[in-house]
Amino acid sequence: MLIVQKYGGTSVANVERIKAVAERVVRSAREGNKVVVVVSAMSGETDKLINLAHHLSSNPNEREMDLLLSSGERITSALTAMAIGELGHKAMALTGRQMGIITDTFHTKAKIERITGERARKALDDGYIIVVAGFQGITEGGSDVTTLGRGGSDLSAVAIASALDADRCEIYTDVDGVYTTDPNIVPEARKLEKISYEEMLELASLGAKVLQTRSVEFAMKYGTPVVVRSSFNDNPGTLVTREDKDMEKVVVSGVAYDKNQVKLTVMGVPDKPGIAAKLFKGIAEANIVVDMIVQNVSSGGKATDISFTVPKTDSGKALKLTEGIAKELGAGGVNLGEGIAKISIVGVGMRTHSGVAAQMFEVLARHGINIMMISTSEIKVSCIIDLKYTELAVRVLHDVFNLAEVK
Ligand code: ADP
Ligand code: ASP
Ligand code: MG
């Protein structure tokens, strides 16, 4: 079998952890498998590098940022390969460039276009364990280093698994698998034996950082089987796979939260055709992803308020841009709302059950939690609430939908 194993930041946090990873990897190889390892930077390293950059510039050049950030993963790939070598197995570390990971040119959130992988294929055939630096690629022609967005080593792993036609992709992290909600917030959260790509995609995009959103999208598109497991024990993990009939019986399968958004409100926007198009086109052109949008009913049919949410990391850029557009549109002004969180419930069973949203609103109301924005899809309901109620909301929703372990 060909197996891709990805180890996240806490799994390679220090020399001892890297040794433990090397042992696990070598064990898989000695069982007769070809193994490709993908590593993250040591935990905290990427944040440290971002901080350094911000000490020197309030708006660091994104090309330089990518070169800087990619170094964290290069360090762990080299160290992990050395540790494997110490255990008597051939190992070769490869950067994104050496792995042939070709991306588009959107620095700090590049998309993988293709993976050549020739060198890795040859080395695997020659009996090497390959250790790839996650989170990075290069632009076509190889002139610049790019990174794949926060948590991007998950995407590196899934994309490499698909390019090399691996039998499975194992994501090793600091929890035993995918739970009904973040087990670090709700200790009663239950580990799921399996979860559909659709539900995992929703949970990830709604803030459950156990898998990066784009990695799930990629796995779903190519049908790559993904298993989420702990690198700290041998417990069985969670299989992310195609939906089956049993999954529909469960109405709500998970609760997610996202504290990394801000709300922008454009006040007094003229209420006429084409305004929203102008506003959101300008924001999209800056490659900022807008999540929720709410337009209020205009008073007297003349002016209205439009609110929307964007990732916190884009808040400065989005605010500046929106202020410019607001001026052009003759709007009253722009207000930046920080201190918000998005709480969501997810489940494929919502397709066939009604009243789930109402139940969510009711339980939030009962706990005095005000809802600022709402958005729904076939299999999820999300609410924007005050940041300080995040943990409470997650706990009460987990409770009301009976997601805890049946003891
Ligand atoms: P890594 O560094 O290995 O990539 P991450 O920190 O990115 O790990 O993701 C693992 C974390 O995801 C867990 O420690 C947990 O706090 C968080 N998490 C959030 N929601 C969930 C969930 N539904 N199931 C499991 N973990 C979750
Ligand atoms: N080191 C990167 C990050 O912290 C990528 C990853 O860990 O997946 O976002
Ligand atoms: Mg991660």
PDB file of N, CA and C in Angstrom, residues 114-174:
ATOM      1  N   ARG A 114      -1.423  21.585  -9.800  1.00  0.00           N
ATOM      2  CA  ARG A 114      -1.050  20.196 -10.083  1.00  0.00           C
ATOM      3  C   ARG A 114       0.212  19.847  -9.307  1.00  0.00           C
ATOM      4  N   ILE A 115       0.483  18.533  -9.252  1.00  0.00           N
ATOM      5  CA  ILE A 115       1.683  18.068  -8.562  1.00  0.00           C
ATOM      6  C   ILE A 115       2.430  17.152  -9.514  1.00  0.00           C
ATOM      7  N   THR A 116       3.672  17.481  -9.817  1.00  0.00           N
ATOM      8  CA  THR A 116       4.417  16.631 -10.760  1.00  0.00           C
ATOM      9  C   THR A 116       4.909  15.372 -10.040  1.00  0.00           C
ATOM     10  N   GLY A 117       5.592  15.553  -8.903  1.00  0.00           N
ATOM     11  CA  GLY A 117       5.928  14.410  -8.045  1.00  0.00           C
ATOM     12  C   GLY A 117       6.887  13.371  -8.604  1.00  0.00           C
ATOM     13  N   GLU A 118       7.609  13.707  -9.701  1.00  0.00           N
ATOM     14  CA  GLU A 118       8.484  12.680 -10.310  1.00  0.00           C
ATOM     15  C   GLU A 118       9.562  12.196  -9.343  1.00  0.00           C
ATOM     16  N   ARG A 119      10.184  13.181  -8.702  1.00  0.00           N
ATOM     17  CA  ARG A 119      11.289  12.846  -7.823  1.00  0.00           C
ATOM     18  C   ARG A 119      10.827  11.928  -6.684  1.00  0.00           C
ATOM     19  N   ALA A 120       9.647  12.231  -6.160  1.00  0.00           N
ATOM     20  CA  ALA A 120       9.118  11.423  -5.058  1.00  0.00           C
ATOM     21  C   ALA A 120       8.827   9.995  -5.533  1.00  0.00           C
ATOM     22  N   ARG A 121       8.228   9.886  -6.724  1.00  0.00           N
ATOM     23  CA  ARG A 121       7.904   8.548  -7.239  1.00  0.00           C
ATOM     24  C   ARG A 121       9.166   7.702  -7.369  1.00  0.00           C
ATOM     25  N   LYS A 122      10.205   8.307  -7.903  1.00  0.00           N
ATOM     26  CA  LYS A 122      11.452   7.568  -8.128  1.00  0.00           C
ATOM     27  C   LYS A 122      12.048   7.162  -6.778  1.00  0.00           C
ATOM     28  N   ALA A 123      12.068   8.127  -5.837  1.00  0.00           N
ATOM     29  CA  ALA A 123      12.654   7.841  -4.526  1.00  0.00           C
ATOM     30  C   ALA A 123      11.864   6.749  -3.789  1.00  0.00           C
ATOM     31  N   LEU A 124      10.536   6.766  -3.948  1.00  0.00           N
ATOM     32  CA  LEU A 124       9.711   5.722  -3.312  1.00  0.00           C
ATOM     33  C   LEU A 124      10.082   4.355  -3.889  1.00  0.00           C
ATOM     34  N   ASP A 125      10.245   4.312  -5.212  1.00  0.00           N
ATOM     35  CA  ASP A 125      10.624   3.058  -5.863  1.00  0.00           C
ATOM     36  C   ASP A 125      12.008   2.591  -5.404  1.00  0.00           C
ATOM     37  N   ASP A 126      12.851   3.556  -5.052  1.00  0.00           N
ATOM     38  CA  ASP A 126      14.190   3.209  -4.568  1.00  0.00           C
ATOM     39  C   ASP A 126      14.203   2.901  -3.070  1.00  0.00           C
ATOM     40  N   GLY A 127      13.040   2.843  -2.448  1.00  0.00           N
ATOM     41  CA  GLY A 127      12.959   2.413  -1.051  1.00  0.00           C
ATOM     42  C   GLY A 127      13.058   3.521  -0.017  1.00  0.00           C
ATOM     43  N   TYR A 128      12.944   4.772  -0.434  1.00  0.00           N
ATOM     44  CA  TYR A 128      13.002   5.879   0.523  1.00  0.00           C
ATOM     45  C   TYR A 128      11.620   6.155   1.130  1.00  0.00           C
ATOM     46  N   ILE A 129      11.637   6.651   2.360  1.00  0.00           N
ATOM     47  CA  ILE A 129      10.452   7.295   2.921  1.00  0.00           C
ATOM     48  C   ILE A 129      10.620   8.772   2.558  1.00  0.00           C
ATOM     49  N   ILE A 130       9.571   9.360   1.981  1.00  0.00           N
ATOM     50  CA  ILE A 130       9.655  10.758   1.570  1.00  0.00           C
ATOM     51  C   ILE A 130       9.067  11.634   2.667  1.00  0.00           C
ATOM     52  N   VAL A 131       9.724  12.712   3.007  1.00  0.00           N
ATOM     53  CA  VAL A 131       9.171  13.644   4.003  1.00  0.00           C
ATOM     54  C   VAL A 131       9.008  15.022   3.348  1.00  0.00           C
ATOM     55  N   VAL A 132       7.773  15.374   3.058  1.00  0.00           N
ATOM     56  CA  VAL A 132       7.503  16.608   2.328  1.00  0.00           C
ATOM     57  C   VAL A 132       7.186  17.751   3.302  1.00  0.00           C
ATOM     58  N   ALA A 133       7.761  18.907   3.048  1.00  0.00           N
ATOM     59  CA  ALA A 133       7.416  20.102   3.815  1.00  0.00           C
ATOM     60  C   ALA A 133       6.012  20.531   3.388  1.00  0.00           C
ATOM     61  N   GLY A 134       5.070  20.538   4.334  1.00  0.00           N
ATOM     62  CA  GLY A 134       3.685  20.882   4.005  1.00  0.00           C
ATOM     63  C   GLY A 134       3.500  22.371   3.758  1.00  0.00           C
ATOM     64  N   PHE A 135       2.256  22.752   3.395  1.00  0.00           N
ATOM     65  CA  PHE A 135       1.815  24.150   3.444  1.00  0.00           C
ATOM     66  C   PHE A 135       2.373  25.012   2.315  1.00  0.00           C
ATOM     67  N   GLN A 136       3.153  24.404   1.370  1.00  0.00           N
ATOM     68  CA  GLN A 136       3.836  25.257   0.388  1.00  0.00           C
ATOM     69  C   GLN A 136       3.858  24.687  -1.011  1.00  0.00           C
ATOM     70  N   GLY A 137       4.024  25.572  -1.956  1.00  0.00           N
ATOM     71  CA  GLY A 137       4.194  25.167  -3.340  1.00  0.00           C
ATOM     72  C   GLY A 137       5.029  26.218  -4.040  1.00  0.00           C
ATOM     73  N   ILE A 138       5.030  26.137  -5.370  1.00  0.00           N
ATOM     74  CA  ILE A 138       5.705  27.161  -6.172  1.00  0.00           C
ATOM     75  C   ILE A 138       4.791  27.542  -7.327  1.00  0.00           C
ATOM     76  N   THR A 139       5.001  28.741  -7.826  1.00  0.00           N
ATOM     77  CA  THR A 139       4.199  29.171  -8.967  1.00  0.00           C
ATOM     78  C   THR A 139       4.705  28.474 -10.226  1.00  0.00           C
ATOM     79  N   GLU A 140       3.856  28.435 -11.250  1.00  0.00           N
ATOM     80  CA  GLU A 140       4.223  27.811 -12.528  1.00  0.00           C
ATOM     81  C   GLU A 140       5.550  28.406 -13.006  1.00  0.00           C
ATOM     82  N   GLY A 141       6.441  27.562 -13.459  1.00  0.00           N
ATOM     83  CA  GLY A 141       7.746  28.083 -13.873  1.00  0.00           C
ATOM     84  C   GLY A 141       8.720  28.134 -12.705  1.00  0.00           C
ATOM     85  N   GLY A 142       8.170  27.988 -11.492  1.00  0.00           N
ATOM     86  CA  GLY A 142       9.037  27.830 -10.327  1.00  0.00           C
ATOM     87  C   GLY A 142       9.701  29.091  -9.807  1.00  0.00           C
ATOM     88  N   SER A 143       9.186  30.265 -10.178  1.00  0.00           N
ATOM     89  CA  SER A 143       9.924  31.446  -9.761  1.00  0.00           C
ATOM     90  C   SER A 143       9.655  31.860  -8.319  1.00  0.00           C
ATOM     91  N   ASP A 144       8.475  31.594  -7.798  1.00  0.00           N
ATOM     92  CA  ASP A 144       8.163  32.058  -6.444  1.00  0.00           C
ATOM     93  C   ASP A 144       7.602  30.957  -5.550  1.00  0.00           C
ATOM     94  N   VAL A 145       7.915  31.094  -4.249  1.00  0.00           N
ATOM     95  CA  VAL A 145       7.341  30.182  -3.256  1.00  0.00           C
ATOM     96  C   VAL A 145       5.974  30.715  -2.839  1.00  0.00           C
ATOM     97  N   THR A 146       5.004  29.820  -2.682  1.00  0.00           N
ATOM     98  CA  THR A 146       3.666  30.226  -2.216  1.00  0.00           C
ATOM     99  C   THR A 146       3.307  29.386  -0.987  1.00  0.00           C
ATOM    100  N   THR A 147       2.356  29.887  -0.183  1.00  0.00           N
ATOM    101  CA  THR A 147       1.802  29.027   0.870  1.00  0.00           C
ATOM    102  C   THR A 147       0.296  28.898   0.662  1.00  0.00           C
ATOM    103  N   LEU A 148      -0.288  27.881   1.315  1.00  0.00           N
ATOM    104  CA  LEU A 148      -1.642  27.419   0.972  1.00  0.00           C
ATOM    105  C   LEU A 148      -2.721  27.857   1.943  1.00  0.00           C
ATOM    106  N   GLY A 149      -2.454  28.878   2.761  1.00  0.00           N
ATOM    107  CA  GLY A 149      -3.449  29.301   3.751  1.00  0.00           C
ATOM    108  C   GLY A 149      -3.250  28.536   5.041  1.00  0.00           C
ATOM    109  N   ARG A 150      -3.691  29.140   6.176  1.00  0.00           N
ATOM    110  CA  ARG A 150      -3.483  28.520   7.486  1.00  0.00           C
ATOM    111  C   ARG A 150      -4.040  27.099   7.511  1.00  0.00           C
ATOM    112  N   GLY A 151      -3.303  26.228   8.155  1.00  0.00           N
ATOM    113  CA  GLY A 151      -3.712  24.824   8.210  1.00  0.00           C
ATOM    114  C   GLY A 151      -3.456  24.082   6.907  1.00  0.00           C
ATOM    115  N   GLY A 152      -2.689  24.708   6.014  1.00  0.00           N
ATOM    116  CA  GLY A 152      -2.550  24.206   4.644  1.00  0.00           C
ATOM    117  C   GLY A 152      -1.796  22.897   4.466  1.00  0.00           C
ATOM    118  N   SER A 153      -1.128  22.413   5.519  1.00  0.00           N
ATOM    119  CA  SER A 153      -0.447  21.122   5.362  1.00  0.00           C
ATOM    120  C   SER A 153      -1.453  19.983   5.157  1.00  0.00           C
ATOM    121  N   ASP A 154      -2.666  20.153   5.670  1.00  0.00           N
ATOM    122  CA  ASP A 154      -3.709  19.149   5.408  1.00  0.00           C
ATOM    123  C   ASP A 154      -3.944  19.038   3.905  1.00  0.00           C
ATOM    124  N   LEU A 155      -4.008  20.197   3.257  1.00  0.00           N
ATOM    125  CA  LEU A 155      -4.220  20.206   1.809  1.00  0.00           C
ATOM    126  C   LEU A 155      -3.035  19.577   1.088  1.00  0.00           C
ATOM    127  N   SER A 156      -1.813  19.915   1.525  1.00  0.00           N
ATOM    128  CA  SER A 156      -0.634  19.297   0.910  1.00  0.00           C
ATOM    129  C   SER A 156      -0.785  17.779   0.936  1.00  0.00           C
ATOM    130  N   ALA A 157      -1.173  17.243   2.105  1.00  0.00           N
ATOM    131  CA  ALA A 157      -1.256  15.795   2.273  1.00  0.00           C
ATOM    132  C   ALA A 157      -2.312  15.179   1.357  1.00  0.00           C
ATOM    133  N   VAL A 158      -3.511  15.772   1.337  1.00  0.00           N
ATOM    134  CA  VAL A 158      -4.594  15.203   0.529  1.00  0.00           C
ATOM    135  C   VAL A 158      -4.245  15.297  -0.954  1.00  0.00           C
ATOM    136  N   ALA A 159      -3.679  16.426  -1.351  1.00  0.00           N
ATOM    137  CA  ALA A 159      -3.345  16.601  -2.770  1.00  0.00           C
ATOM    138  C   ALA A 159      -2.235  15.640  -3.191  1.00  0.00           C
ATOM    139  N   ILE A 160      -1.256  15.424  -2.320  1.00  0.00           N
ATOM    140  CA  ILE A 160      -0.179  14.479  -2.644  1.00  0.00           C
ATOM    141  C   ILE A 160      -0.753  13.060  -2.714  1.00  0.00           C
ATOM    142  N   ALA A 161      -1.650  12.739  -1.777  1.00  0.00           N
ATOM    143  CA  ALA A 161      -2.277  11.407  -1.792  1.00  0.00           C
ATOM    144  C   ALA A 161      -3.000  11.178  -3.109  1.00  0.00           C
ATOM    145  N   SER A 162      -3.696  12.209  -3.573  1.00  0.00           N
ATOM    146  CA  SER A 162      -4.435  12.043  -4.811  1.00  0.00           C
ATOM    147  C   SER A 162      -3.486  11.982  -6.011  1.00  0.00           C
ATOM    148  N   ALA A 163      -2.450  12.820  -6.015  1.00  0.00           N
ATOM    149  CA  ALA A 163      -1.511  12.835  -7.151  1.00  0.00           C
ATOM    150  C   ALA A 163      -0.746  11.519  -7.260  1.00  0.00           C
ATOM    151  N   LEU A 164      -0.409  10.929  -6.119  1.00  0.00           N
ATOM    152  CA  LEU A 164       0.369   9.685  -6.155  1.00  0.00           C
ATOM    153  C   LEU A 164      -0.543   8.461  -6.140  1.00  0.00           C
ATOM    154  N   ASP A 165      -1.862   8.712  -6.173  1.00  0.00           N
ATOM    155  CA  ASP A 165      -2.839   7.639  -6.149  1.00  0.00           C
ATOM    156  C   ASP A 165      -2.648   6.745  -4.915  1.00  0.00           C
ATOM    157  N   ALA A 166      -2.485   7.380  -3.761  1.00  0.00           N
ATOM    158  CA  ALA A 166      -2.254   6.648  -2.516  1.00  0.00           C
ATOM    159  C   ALA A 166      -3.510   5.883  -2.102  1.00  0.00           C
ATOM    160  N   ASP A 167      -3.316   4.831  -1.327  1.00  0.00           N
ATOM    161  CA  ASP A 167      -4.462   4.053  -0.865  1.00  0.00           C
ATOM    162  C   ASP A 167      -5.232   4.780   0.223  1.00  0.00           C
ATOM    163  N   ARG A 168      -4.523   5.558   1.039  1.00  0.00           N
ATOM    164  CA  ARG A 168      -5.237   6.426   1.969  1.00  0.00           C
ATOM    165  C   ARG A 168      -4.348   7.548   2.479  1.00  0.00           C
ATOM    166  N   CYS A 169      -5.034   8.545   3.049  1.00  0.00           N
ATOM    167  CA  CYS A 169      -4.345   9.698   3.596  1.00  0.00           C
ATOM    168  C   CYS A 169      -4.677   9.762   5.081  1.00  0.00           C
ATOM    169  N   GLU A 170      -3.655   9.634   5.921  1.00  0.00           N
ATOM    170  CA  GLU A 170      -3.880   9.670   7.370  1.00  0.00           C
ATOM    171  C   GLU A 170      -3.436  11.029   7.914  1.00  0.00           C
ATOM    172  N   ILE A 171      -4.357  11.700   8.615  1.00  0.00           N
ATOM    173  CA  ILE A 171      -4.037  13.003   9.202  1.00  0.00           C
ATOM    174  C   ILE A 171      -3.834  12.797  10.700  1.00  0.00           C
ATOM    175  N   TYR A 172      -2.598  12.927  11.163  1.00  0.00           N
ATOM    176  CA  TYR A 172      -2.297  12.742  12.589  1.00  0.00           C
ATOM    177  C   TYR A 172      -2.287  14.085  13.297  1.00  0.00           C
ATOM    178  N   THR A 173      -3.035  14.151  14.413  1.00  0.00           N
ATOM    179  CA  THR A 173      -3.148  15.418  15.119  1.00  0.00           C
ATOM    180  C   THR A 173      -3.147  15.201  16.626  1.00  0.00           C
ATOM    181  N   ASP A 174      -3.639  16.170  17.401  1.00  0.00           N
ATOM    182  CA  ASP A 174      -3.577  16.061  18.865  1.00  0.00           C
ATOM    183  C   ASP A 174      -4.891  15.609  19.492  1.00  0.00           C
TER     184      ASP A 174
END
